[in-house]
Coordinates of C-alpha atoms and ligand atoms in Angstrom, one line a residue:
Chain M
M1 CA 105.8 -113.5 -43.4
G2 CA 106.0 -113.8 -46.8
K3 CA 107.5 -110.9 -49.5
T4 CA 104.2 -110.7 -50.5
A5 CA 102.8 -109.8 -47.3
K6 CA 105.7 -107.1 -46.8
A7 CA 104.6 -105.5 -49.9
V8 CA 100.9 -105.7 -49.9
L9 CA 101.7 -103.8 -46.0
L10 CA 103.4 -101.0 -47.9
V11 CA 100.8 -100.4 -50.4
L12 CA 98.4 -99.5 -47.8
F13 CA 100.7 -98.4 -45.6
V14 CA 101.9 -95.4 -48.7
A15 CA 98.2 -95.0 -49.4
G16 CA 96.9 -94.4 -45.7
A17 CA 100.0 -92.1 -45.0
V18 CA 99.5 -89.8 -48.7
A19 CA 95.3 -90.5 -47.5
A20 CA 96.7 -88.3 -44.0
L21 CA 99.1 -86.0 -45.7
G22 CA 95.9 -85.2 -48.0
K23 CA 93.4 -84.4 -45.3
V24 CA 96.4 -82.2 -42.9
F25 CA 97.3 -80.2 -46.4
I26 CA 94.6 -79.9 -48.5
W27 CA 91.6 -81.1 -47.8
G28 CA 91.3 -80.5 -44.2
E29 CA 87.6 -81.7 -42.6
S30 CA 86.1 -82.1 -45.4
V31 CA 86.9 -85.1 -46.6
T32 CA 85.7 -86.6 -42.7
N33 CA 82.9 -87.8 -40.9
Y34 CA 82.7 -86.7 -37.9
G35 CA 80.8 -83.8 -36.1
S36 CA 79.6 -81.9 -33.1
Y37 CA 77.8 -84.5 -31.8
T38 CA 80.4 -87.8 -32.2
P39 CA 83.2 -85.8 -32.5
W40 CA 85.2 -88.8 -32.1
G41 CA 85.0 -92.0 -34.3
L42 CA 88.0 -94.4 -35.7
W43 CA 90.9 -92.4 -35.3
V44 CA 90.8 -91.7 -32.1
G45 CA 89.1 -95.4 -31.5
L46 CA 92.6 -96.6 -33.4
Y47 CA 94.9 -94.1 -31.2
V48 CA 94.0 -96.1 -28.2
L49 CA 93.7 -99.1 -29.7
M50 CA 97.7 -98.2 -31.0
V51 CA 98.6 -96.2 -27.6
A52 CA 97.1 -99.5 -25.8
A53 CA 99.8 -102.4 -27.9
A54 CA 102.8 -100.0 -28.2
A55 CA 102.6 -99.6 -23.7
G56 CA 101.6 -104.0 -24.2
A57 CA 104.7 -104.9 -26.0
A58 CA 107.0 -102.9 -23.4
W59 CA 105.7 -105.4 -20.8
T60 CA 105.7 -108.8 -22.9
G61 CA 109.1 -107.7 -23.6
I62 CA 109.7 -107.1 -19.9
Y63 CA 107.9 -110.1 -19.2
V64 CA 110.4 -112.0 -22.2
A65 CA 113.6 -110.3 -20.0
W66 CA 112.5 -111.0 -16.5
S67 CA 111.2 -114.9 -16.8
Q68 CA 114.7 -115.4 -18.6
G69 CA 117.3 -113.9 -16.6
G70 CA 116.5 -110.7 -16.1
E71 CA 118.8 -109.2 -19.0
P72 CA 116.7 -107.6 -21.6
K73 CA 116.3 -110.9 -25.2
R74 CA 116.6 -110.6 -29.0
L75 CA 112.6 -111.2 -28.1
T76 CA 113.0 -107.8 -25.8
T77 CA 114.5 -105.3 -28.6
I78 CA 112.2 -106.4 -30.7
S79 CA 109.1 -105.8 -28.9
L80 CA 110.4 -102.8 -27.9
I81 CA 110.5 -101.9 -31.1
A82 CA 107.1 -102.4 -32.0
A83 CA 106.1 -100.8 -29.3
G84 CA 107.7 -97.6 -30.2
A85 CA 105.9 -98.0 -34.3
F86 CA 102.6 -98.8 -32.6
L87 CA 103.3 -95.7 -30.5
A88 CA 104.3 -93.8 -33.5
F89 CA 101.4 -94.4 -35.5
G90 CA 98.9 -93.8 -32.3
L91 CA 100.2 -90.8 -32.2
A92 CA 99.6 -90.3 -36.7
F93 CA 96.7 -91.6 -35.6
I94 CA 95.4 -88.4 -33.4
G95 CA 97.8 -85.6 -35.3
T96 CA 95.7 -86.3 -38.5
D97 CA 92.5 -85.9 -36.3
L98 CA 92.7 -83.1 -34.8
G99 CA 90.9 -79.8 -36.1
K100 CA 94.4 -78.0 -36.5
P101 CA 96.7 -80.3 -36.4
M102 CA 99.8 -78.3 -37.5
K103 CA 99.1 -76.6 -33.9
G104 CA 99.4 -79.9 -32.3
F105 CA 103.0 -79.7 -31.0
L106 CA 101.7 -76.8 -28.2
I107 CA 100.5 -79.5 -26.5
F108 CA 104.1 -80.4 -25.2
F109 CA 105.0 -76.2 -25.1
S110 CA 102.1 -75.2 -23.2
P111 CA 100.7 -78.0 -21.6
A112 CA 97.6 -77.6 -19.1
F113 CA 98.5 -79.8 -16.4
S114 CA 94.7 -80.1 -15.4
S115 CA 93.9 -82.8 -18.5
K116 CA 95.5 -86.2 -18.0
L117 CA 96.0 -85.9 -22.3
A118 CA 98.1 -83.1 -21.4
W119 CA 99.8 -85.7 -19.3
A120 CA 100.0 -89.1 -21.8
S121 CA 102.0 -86.9 -24.1
W122 CA 104.5 -86.0 -21.7
L123 CA 105.0 -89.4 -21.0
Y124 CA 104.5 -90.5 -24.6
M125 CA 107.7 -88.7 -25.2
A126 CA 109.0 -90.2 -21.8
F127 CA 109.1 -93.5 -23.3
F128 CA 110.9 -92.2 -26.9
V129 CA 113.3 -91.2 -24.4
C130 CA 113.7 -94.7 -22.8
L131 CA 113.7 -96.6 -26.3
G132 CA 116.1 -94.8 -27.7
G133 CA 118.4 -95.4 -24.6
Y134 CA 117.8 -99.0 -24.9
L135 CA 118.9 -99.3 -28.6
F136 CA 122.0 -96.7 -28.2
T137 CA 123.3 -96.9 -25.0
Q138 CA 125.2 -100.1 -22.9
A139 CA 122.0 -99.1 -20.1
K140 CA 120.0 -100.9 -21.0
K141 CA 117.8 -103.3 -18.8
A142 CA 117.3 -99.4 -16.7
F143 CA 116.0 -97.5 -20.1
M144 CA 113.9 -101.0 -20.2
Y145 CA 112.2 -100.9 -17.4
L146 CA 111.7 -97.1 -17.6
A147 CA 110.3 -97.6 -20.8
G148 CA 107.5 -100.3 -18.7
L149 CA 106.8 -96.7 -16.2
A150 CA 106.0 -94.4 -18.7
A151 CA 104.1 -97.1 -20.8
V152 CA 102.2 -97.9 -17.2
G153 CA 101.4 -94.1 -16.8
F154 CA 100.2 -92.7 -20.0
V155 CA 98.0 -95.7 -20.0
V156 CA 96.9 -95.2 -17.1
A157 CA 96.7 -91.4 -17.5
E158 CA 94.3 -92.3 -20.6
G159 CA 92.1 -94.2 -18.3
L160 CA 91.2 -91.9 -16.2
F161 CA 91.1 -89.4 -18.8
F162 CA 88.5 -90.9 -20.8
G163 CA 87.0 -93.3 -17.3
G164 CA 87.3 -89.5 -15.9
M165 CA 84.1 -88.1 -18.2
V166 CA 81.2 -86.8 -16.3
A167 CA 79.6 -85.8 -19.6
R168 CA 79.9 -89.4 -20.7
A169 CA 78.3 -92.0 -18.7
A170 CA 79.6 -95.8 -21.4
W171 CA 82.8 -94.4 -19.4
N172 CA 83.3 -92.5 -16.1
S173 CA 83.4 -95.8 -14.3
L174 CA 86.8 -96.7 -13.2
L175 CA 86.4 -99.6 -15.0
T176 CA 87.7 -97.9 -17.7
P177 CA 91.3 -97.9 -16.2
V178 CA 91.2 -100.9 -16.1
S179 CA 90.2 -101.8 -19.6
F180 CA 92.4 -99.8 -20.4
L181 CA 95.0 -102.0 -18.8
A182 CA 94.4 -105.1 -19.5
S183 CA 93.1 -104.4 -23.3
A184 CA 97.5 -103.3 -23.3
V185 CA 98.3 -106.4 -22.0
A186 CA 95.4 -107.3 -24.7
A187 CA 97.0 -106.2 -27.8
G188 CA 100.3 -105.6 -27.0
S189 CA 100.9 -109.2 -26.8
A190 CA 99.3 -109.5 -29.7
A191 CA 101.6 -106.7 -31.9
V192 CA 104.6 -109.0 -30.6
F193 CA 103.1 -112.6 -31.1
T194 CA 102.5 -111.1 -34.4
V195 CA 105.6 -108.5 -35.5
G196 CA 107.5 -111.8 -33.2
Q197 CA 107.2 -114.5 -35.9
M198 CA 107.1 -112.3 -38.3
S199 CA 110.8 -110.8 -37.6
S200 CA 112.6 -113.8 -37.0
E201 CA 110.4 -116.9 -36.5
K202 CA 113.7 -119.0 -34.8
I203 CA 114.3 -116.3 -32.0
F204 CA 110.3 -116.6 -31.2
A205 CA 110.0 -119.7 -30.9
E206 CA 113.8 -119.8 -29.1
E207 CA 111.8 -117.1 -26.3
G208 CA 108.8 -116.3 -26.9
Y209 CA 106.8 -119.2 -25.6
A210 CA 105.6 -117.3 -22.6
V211 CA 104.0 -114.7 -26.0
K212 CA 100.8 -117.1 -25.9
K213 CA 100.3 -118.0 -22.8
I214 CA 100.4 -114.0 -22.1
L215 CA 98.3 -113.4 -25.5
M216 CA 95.1 -115.8 -24.7
Y217 CA 94.9 -115.0 -21.3
S218 CA 94.8 -111.8 -21.5
L219 CA 92.2 -111.7 -24.0
V220 CA 89.9 -113.4 -22.2
A221 CA 89.8 -111.0 -19.3
V222 CA 89.7 -108.6 -21.3
A223 CA 86.6 -110.2 -23.1
A224 CA 84.7 -110.6 -19.3
I225 CA 85.9 -106.9 -18.5
E226 CA 83.7 -105.9 -21.3
V227 CA 80.6 -108.0 -20.0
V228 CA 80.5 -106.7 -17.0
H229 CA 81.0 -102.8 -18.0
A230 CA 79.0 -103.2 -20.2
F231 CA 76.2 -104.5 -17.8
A232 CA 77.5 -101.2 -16.0
G233 CA 76.4 -99.0 -17.7
Q234 CA 77.9 -99.9 -21.1
A235 CA 74.6 -101.2 -22.4
A236 CA 75.5 -99.7 -25.5
L237 CA 77.7 -101.9 -26.3
L238 CA 75.9 -105.0 -26.3
S239 CA 74.0 -103.7 -28.9
S240 CA 76.7 -102.6 -31.3
V241 CA 78.4 -105.0 -33.9
P242 CA 82.0 -103.9 -33.8
F243 CA 81.6 -105.7 -30.1
W244 CA 80.7 -109.0 -30.4
G245 CA 82.7 -108.7 -33.7
F246 CA 85.6 -108.3 -30.2
V247 CA 84.4 -111.5 -28.9
V248 CA 83.9 -113.5 -31.7
L249 CA 86.8 -113.0 -34.0
G250 CA 88.7 -111.4 -31.4
V251 CA 88.4 -113.5 -28.7
V252 CA 86.9 -116.8 -29.7
V253 CA 89.1 -118.2 -32.5
P254 CA 92.4 -116.5 -31.5
V255 CA 91.8 -118.4 -28.4
I256 CA 90.7 -121.8 -29.8
M257 CA 93.8 -121.8 -33.1
L258 CA 96.2 -120.9 -29.9
M259 CA 94.3 -123.8 -27.9
K260 CA 95.0 -126.1 -31.4
N261 CA 98.7 -124.4 -31.8
S262 CA 97.4 -123.5 -35.4
G263 CA 97.4 -120.4 -37.8
A264 CA 100.8 -119.1 -37.3
I265 CA 100.3 -115.7 -36.9
L266 CA 96.8 -115.6 -38.1
P267 CA 94.8 -115.6 -34.1
G268 CA 97.2 -112.3 -33.6
V269 CA 96.4 -110.5 -36.1
L270 CA 92.7 -111.7 -35.3
A271 CA 92.8 -110.7 -32.2
L272 CA 94.3 -107.6 -33.3
L273 CA 91.9 -107.0 -35.4
G274 CA 89.3 -107.8 -32.7
L275 CA 90.2 -105.5 -30.3
A276 CA 90.3 -102.9 -32.9
C277 CA 86.4 -103.2 -32.9
N278 CA 86.5 -102.8 -29.0
K279 CA 88.3 -99.7 -29.0
Y280 CA 86.0 -98.5 -31.9
A281 CA 82.9 -99.9 -30.2
F282 CA 83.5 -98.4 -26.8
V283 CA 84.1 -94.9 -28.1
S284 CA 81.1 -94.6 -30.0
S285 CA 79.5 -96.2 -26.8
G286 CA 80.0 -92.8 -25.4
F287 CA 78.3 -90.7 -27.9
A288 CA 75.1 -93.3 -28.5
A289 CA 72.8 -91.2 -26.7
E290 CA 71.8 -87.3 -27.1
P291 CA 73.7 -85.6 -24.6
M292 CA 70.2 -84.1 -24.2
P293 CA 67.4 -85.4 -25.3
G294 CA 65.6 -83.8 -28.7
L295 CA 69.0 -81.8 -29.2
A296 CA 70.1 -83.6 -32.6
N297 CA 66.8 -82.8 -33.1
A298 CA 66.7 -78.8 -32.6
F299 CA 68.7 -77.4 -35.1
Q300 CA 69.7 -79.3 -38.3
A301 CA 72.6 -79.2 -40.2
A302 CA 75.9 -80.9 -41.5
R303 CA 78.0 -82.4 -38.7
L304 CA 74.7 -81.9 -36.6
S305 CA 73.5 -85.2 -35.3
L306 CA 74.6 -88.1 -33.8
S307 CA 74.8 -91.9 -36.5
Y308 CA 78.5 -91.8 -38.1
A309 CA 79.7 -93.7 -40.6
P310 CA 83.8 -93.2 -41.1
S311 CA 84.3 -91.7 -44.5
A312 CA 86.5 -93.8 -47.0
V313 CA 89.6 -91.7 -46.2
E314 CA 88.8 -92.7 -42.8
W315 CA 88.9 -96.3 -43.3
V316 CA 92.2 -95.9 -45.7
V317 CA 93.9 -93.8 -43.0
A318 CA 93.5 -96.4 -40.7
V319 CA 94.1 -99.7 -42.7
G320 CA 96.7 -97.7 -43.5
F321 CA 98.4 -96.5 -40.5
V322 CA 97.6 -100.3 -39.0
A323 CA 99.5 -102.0 -41.4
G324 CA 102.4 -99.4 -42.0
A325 CA 102.9 -99.7 -37.8
I326 CA 103.1 -104.1 -38.2
W327 CA 104.7 -103.1 -41.4
A328 CA 107.1 -100.5 -39.8
A329 CA 107.7 -103.1 -36.5
D330 CA 108.9 -105.6 -38.8
F331 CA 111.2 -103.9 -41.0
L332 CA 112.8 -102.2 -38.1
A333 CA 113.5 -105.4 -35.8
N334 CA 115.1 -106.6 -39.5
K335 CA 117.6 -104.3 -39.6
L336 CA 118.8 -103.8 -35.8
L337 CA 118.9 -107.8 -35.7
A338 CA 121.3 -107.6 -39.3
A339 CA 122.8 -104.8 -38.0
K340 CA 123.9 -106.6 -34.4
Q341 CA 125.0 -110.0 -36.0
A342 CA 127.3 -108.4 -38.5
Chain D
M1 CA 50.7 -46.9 -16.9
E2 CA 52.0 -47.8 -19.5
R3 CA 54.8 -51.0 -19.0
E4 CA 58.9 -50.5 -20.0
D5 CA 60.3 -52.8 -22.7
I6 CA 62.0 -55.6 -20.5
L7 CA 65.5 -55.3 -22.8
L8 CA 65.4 -51.4 -21.9
T9 CA 65.2 -53.0 -18.6
M10 CA 67.9 -55.1 -18.3
Q11 CA 70.1 -52.7 -21.0
R12 CA 70.3 -50.5 -17.8
D13 CA 70.9 -53.8 -15.4
L14 CA 73.6 -54.5 -17.4
A15 CA 75.3 -50.5 -17.8
K16 CA 75.2 -51.0 -14.1
A17 CA 77.0 -54.5 -13.7
M18 CA 79.9 -53.0 -16.2
Q19 CA 80.7 -50.8 -13.9
K20 CA 81.8 -53.1 -11.4
P21 CA 85.6 -55.3 -11.7
P22 CA 85.1 -58.0 -13.7
E23 CA 85.8 -59.9 -10.6
K24 CA 82.2 -59.0 -9.2
R25 CA 79.8 -59.5 -11.7
R26 CA 79.1 -62.5 -11.7
W27 CA 76.3 -62.7 -15.6
G28 CA 73.8 -65.6 -15.7
M29 CA 70.1 -66.3 -17.3
L30 CA 67.1 -67.5 -17.2
I31 CA 64.6 -69.0 -19.3
D32 CA 61.4 -68.4 -19.0
T33 CA 60.1 -71.5 -21.0
R34 CA 56.6 -70.6 -20.5
K35 CA 57.2 -67.3 -22.2
C36 CA 59.4 -69.3 -25.3
V37 CA 57.5 -69.3 -28.3
G38 CA 60.1 -72.0 -30.5
C39 CA 60.1 -69.5 -32.9
H40 CA 63.8 -70.1 -33.4
A41 CA 64.3 -65.9 -33.8
C42 CA 67.0 -66.2 -31.2
T43 CA 69.2 -69.1 -32.8
I44 CA 68.9 -68.1 -35.9
G45 CA 70.1 -64.6 -34.9
C46 CA 73.2 -65.8 -32.7
V47 CA 73.3 -67.7 -36.0
A48 CA 73.4 -64.3 -38.5
E49 CA 76.0 -62.5 -36.0
Y50 CA 78.5 -64.8 -35.8
K51 CA 78.2 -66.1 -39.2
L52 CA 77.4 -69.6 -37.7
P53 CA 78.9 -72.6 -40.5
P54 CA 77.5 -75.9 -40.9
G55 CA 77.5 -78.1 -38.0
V56 CA 78.7 -75.0 -35.6
V57 CA 75.7 -74.1 -33.3
Y58 CA 75.3 -72.2 -30.4
R59 CA 71.7 -72.0 -29.0
P60 CA 69.4 -74.3 -30.4
V61 CA 65.8 -74.3 -28.8
I62 CA 65.0 -77.8 -27.7
D63 CA 61.9 -78.9 -28.8
K64 CA 60.4 -81.0 -25.8
V65 CA 57.1 -82.9 -26.0
S66 CA 56.0 -85.1 -22.7
G67 CA 53.5 -87.2 -21.6
K68 CA 50.6 -89.6 -22.5
F69 CA 47.9 -88.7 -24.9
P70 CA 45.4 -86.6 -23.5
D71 CA 48.2 -84.9 -20.8
V72 CA 50.9 -84.1 -23.7
K73 CA 52.8 -81.1 -22.7
R74 CA 54.9 -79.2 -25.5
Q75 CA 57.8 -77.3 -23.8
F76 CA 60.7 -75.6 -26.4
L77 CA 63.9 -75.5 -24.5
P78 CA 66.6 -72.8 -25.5
R79 CA 70.2 -74.3 -24.5
P80 CA 73.3 -71.7 -24.6
C81 CA 76.4 -72.8 -23.2
Y82 CA 75.5 -73.0 -19.5
Q83 CA 78.8 -70.6 -17.6
C84 CA 79.2 -73.3 -15.4
E85 CA 80.5 -72.2 -12.3
N86 CA 82.2 -75.8 -11.9
P87 CA 82.7 -76.7 -16.3
S88 CA 83.9 -80.1 -16.9
C89 CA 84.7 -78.5 -20.6
V90 CA 88.2 -76.8 -18.4
P91 CA 90.0 -79.3 -16.7
V92 CA 89.9 -81.7 -19.9
C93 CA 91.6 -79.0 -22.7
P94 CA 95.2 -80.4 -22.9
V95 CA 96.3 -76.8 -23.7
G96 CA 94.9 -74.8 -21.4
A97 CA 93.0 -73.3 -24.7
T98 CA 89.4 -73.2 -22.9
K99 CA 89.3 -71.6 -19.2
K100 CA 86.5 -70.1 -16.7
E101 CA 87.1 -66.2 -16.8
A102 CA 87.3 -63.5 -14.2
D103 CA 83.6 -63.0 -15.4
G104 CA 82.8 -66.2 -14.8
I105 CA 82.8 -66.6 -18.9
V106 CA 83.7 -70.3 -19.7
S107 CA 85.7 -69.1 -22.9
I108 CA 88.0 -70.2 -26.3
D109 CA 90.9 -69.2 -27.2
Y110 CA 90.5 -70.0 -31.2
E111 CA 94.9 -69.2 -31.3
K112 CA 95.8 -71.5 -28.6
C113 CA 93.0 -74.3 -29.5
I114 CA 94.6 -77.5 -32.1
G115 CA 90.7 -78.9 -32.4
C116 CA 91.4 -82.0 -30.5
R117 CA 87.4 -82.1 -28.7
S118 CA 88.0 -83.2 -25.3
C119 CA 86.0 -80.8 -24.7
I120 CA 83.7 -80.7 -27.0
A121 CA 83.5 -84.6 -25.8
N122 CA 82.6 -83.7 -22.2
C123 CA 80.2 -80.9 -22.1
P124 CA 77.2 -82.6 -20.5
Y125 CA 75.0 -80.5 -22.4
G126 CA 76.0 -80.7 -25.8
A127 CA 76.6 -77.0 -25.5
R128 CA 80.1 -77.5 -28.0
T129 CA 80.6 -78.1 -31.7
F130 CA 83.2 -77.7 -33.8
D131 CA 84.4 -75.1 -36.7
A132 CA 85.4 -77.8 -39.9
G133 CA 86.2 -75.4 -41.9
D134 CA 82.2 -76.1 -43.8
Y135 CA 80.2 -73.2 -46.0
Y136 CA 76.7 -73.5 -46.3
T137 CA 77.0 -72.0 -50.3
E138 CA 80.2 -73.8 -51.1
N139 CA 78.9 -76.5 -54.0
Q140 CA 77.4 -73.5 -55.1
P141 CA 78.0 -70.3 -58.1
A142 CA 80.2 -69.1 -55.3
L143 CA 80.5 -68.8 -51.5
Q144 CA 78.6 -66.2 -50.3
E145 CA 80.9 -62.9 -48.8
Y146 CA 77.9 -62.7 -45.7
E147 CA 79.5 -66.1 -44.9
K148 CA 83.0 -64.5 -44.9
A149 CA 82.7 -61.8 -44.0
G150 CA 84.2 -60.7 -39.9
F151 CA 82.6 -61.2 -36.2
F152 CA 83.2 -60.5 -32.9
E153 CA 83.8 -63.2 -30.0
Y154 CA 86.4 -62.4 -26.9
G155 CA 86.4 -59.4 -28.1
K156 CA 88.3 -59.5 -30.8
Q157 CA 87.5 -59.8 -34.8
W158 CA 87.1 -63.2 -36.3
R159 CA 87.0 -64.5 -40.0
R160 CA 86.4 -68.0 -41.5
D161 CA 88.0 -66.2 -45.2
G162 CA 91.8 -68.1 -44.7
K163 CA 92.7 -71.0 -44.8
H164 CA 94.3 -71.0 -41.8
A165 CA 91.5 -68.9 -40.4
S166 CA 92.3 -70.4 -36.6
V167 CA 88.9 -70.6 -35.5
I168 CA 88.0 -73.2 -38.4
G169 CA 89.2 -76.9 -36.4
S170 CA 88.4 -74.9 -33.1
A171 CA 85.7 -76.0 -30.4
R172 CA 82.8 -73.3 -30.4
K173 CA 80.0 -72.8 -28.1
C174 CA 77.9 -69.6 -27.2
H175 CA 80.0 -67.2 -24.7
F176 CA 76.5 -65.1 -23.4
C177 CA 78.3 -62.5 -26.5
T178 CA 81.2 -61.0 -24.5
S179 CA 82.0 -58.6 -27.8
R180 CA 78.3 -57.4 -27.4
L181 CA 78.6 -56.9 -23.3
Q182 CA 82.0 -54.5 -23.7
K183 CA 79.8 -52.4 -25.5
G184 CA 76.9 -52.3 -23.2
L185 CA 74.1 -54.3 -25.7
L186 CA 72.7 -57.9 -24.6
P187 CA 73.2 -60.7 -26.0
I188 CA 71.9 -61.3 -29.3
C189 CA 69.6 -64.0 -28.5
V190 CA 68.0 -62.3 -25.0
S191 CA 67.5 -59.2 -27.6
T192 CA 65.7 -61.3 -30.5
C193 CA 64.1 -63.6 -27.8
I194 CA 60.3 -62.0 -29.4
G195 CA 58.6 -63.7 -26.4
R196 CA 61.0 -62.1 -23.8
A197 CA 61.2 -65.3 -22.4
T198 CA 64.9 -64.5 -21.8
F199 CA 65.8 -62.5 -18.8
F200 CA 70.3 -61.6 -18.4
G201 CA 72.3 -59.6 -15.9
D202 CA 74.1 -59.6 -13.2
L203 CA 74.1 -62.5 -10.5
N204 CA 75.1 -60.2 -7.6
D205 CA 72.8 -58.1 -8.7
E206 CA 70.0 -58.3 -5.8
Q207 CA 68.1 -55.4 -7.3
S208 CA 68.9 -56.8 -11.4
L209 CA 65.6 -57.5 -12.9
I210 CA 67.1 -61.5 -13.9
K211 CA 67.5 -61.8 -9.2
K212 CA 63.9 -60.3 -8.8
V213 CA 62.1 -62.2 -11.2
M214 CA 64.2 -65.0 -10.1
G215 CA 62.8 -64.4 -6.4
A216 CA 59.6 -64.3 -7.8
G217 CA 58.8 -68.1 -9.8
K218 CA 60.8 -71.9 -9.3
V219 CA 63.4 -72.1 -10.8
Y220 CA 65.5 -75.3 -11.7
R221 CA 68.7 -76.3 -13.8
I222 CA 69.2 -78.9 -16.0
K223 CA 72.0 -82.0 -14.8
E224 CA 72.7 -80.9 -11.4
E225 CA 73.4 -84.5 -10.9
A226 CA 76.7 -83.4 -13.3
G227 CA 78.1 -81.1 -10.0
T228 CA 79.0 -78.9 -13.2
D229 CA 76.7 -76.0 -11.8
P230 CA 75.7 -74.0 -15.1
R231 CA 74.7 -70.0 -14.8
V232 CA 71.7 -70.6 -17.0
Y233 CA 68.3 -71.4 -15.1
Y234 CA 65.0 -72.1 -16.4
I235 CA 61.7 -71.4 -14.8
Ligands
LIG1 S1 77.4 -75.8 -20.9 FE1 78.8 -76.7 -21.7 S2 80.8 -76.0 -22.6 FE2 79.2 -74.2 -21.0 S3 81.3 -73.8 -19.6 FE3 79.1 -75.9 -19.1 S4 80.4 -77.9 -19.4 FE4 81.4 -76.4 -20.5
LIG2 S1 89.4 -78.4 -29.3 FE1 90.2 -76.5 -28.5 S2 89.5 -75.6 -26.6 FE2 88.8 -78.1 -26.6 S3 90.3 -78.9 -25.8 FE3 91.0 -79.4 -27.2 S4 92.3 -78.0 -27.7 FE4 91.0 -77.2 -26.0

């Protein structure tokens, strides 16, 4: 990827970071549009996507190592760095989304073990510890596998968190954790496909031959699972524009491009965008129906509505953090590879 | 013979229940939809008592129209928090900020709540709302004092005027007026109900008015299939 494109990513990231800091420290919720009957929106959808991409990137890196003799490869390192960057930005999304961002740390010091979200949070930290062990100790192989295990743990915990919500018929299904696992593989391989080629086309060409296939098959698998999911209770998905955006832009187009070997990193970027639409559609579908018929009209006030459209600040942060994850992954991978060569 | 206002009867039942240790009480509510006239006095009484901001409502009254002309039925359904025996909002809270108290009331610790809104997402009745820090009179010449006044919930006084008032950014919901109960007062929605349609008391007390009325009529609960075991009944 050219210098201009990287500069654009950096500018978007800085704009997103400034908007996020403004929300956390100055404006509060006055710049967000979610409310009481649609408590989660764009940021939660992207948090779910980034966490999934982190897990999938780690697994892709492990597969690259495993399929080429078992020792971690250079692309494994790039994948794990991408995983760390995506996870960090995923957590930045949820931190910004909290009603009290500065109290978010309580989840580590005062967790409720009944909550799968608390379990996921501990597993995120375990993942970062393993990533540190992989990058800075000699026990690379052990830490690589441990990081992969932690990633399985947090994706399953999240899938069970959403899938176990009795109040949300659209999510309350065992298909939810299954879909979370499959979309993690797709989002993670898309992240490695994108960041791997940005960082070093040479390394990607030598070690990343399996990534294209993983991406292609996993995208088709996610689409199949989501269609089953839609017919098995998530009917709201079928009438959602973002869902069809995912199917067309995130699956059909990238799969055709991958089959034709065209587009350089574009299939990876499109797959990530499509999966972002998918996660947004998933989150929105949970709030499509009123918990009790007539509730949204029972008392009229701001934020007591079923309709939700992300605010300008929500968009700026969303674009900025996704750009930031890609920029940071590429930047750190380049720095590390350069340090290794020196 | 002149009949006693049911508020006085329930007030006596309440005083009796408060003599017991909390774990021996089981607060419950019964709403007689045949008597509810849809005046929203309970909703507004509650908004005033707790200085509820835009986006936060503890007891809306749902206007339910069912059937087809000419067999159309209109019913008003006040919806407080159901203080479920098995509340689905509790286990999803990642920091244990929401819990079931000894007397069965499901509480929120505003100091602990991080505002993740998981509990809001997992209440089958939409009984939880999010305090986003808004005011009805913001963008007016002056923010009105009554919006910033203190209020009592969970036995403590709270205010929303400080930038970092912990109630802002928290999930909020009906709590059967915990602080009023401690002072021997009925919940505000019970006392403001002009149709006397809301009954409140200790479900463990067979002699209480609420239990007697429940025994006399056919009661039902909303969304029993959710498995939450609500303690608010309708008739
Ligand atoms: S009605 Fe909702 S908020 Fe209230 S206790 Fe039940 S699940 Fe929790
Ligand atoms: S919003 Fe507060 S009370 Fe509700 S789940 Fe999150 S931390 Fe717990």
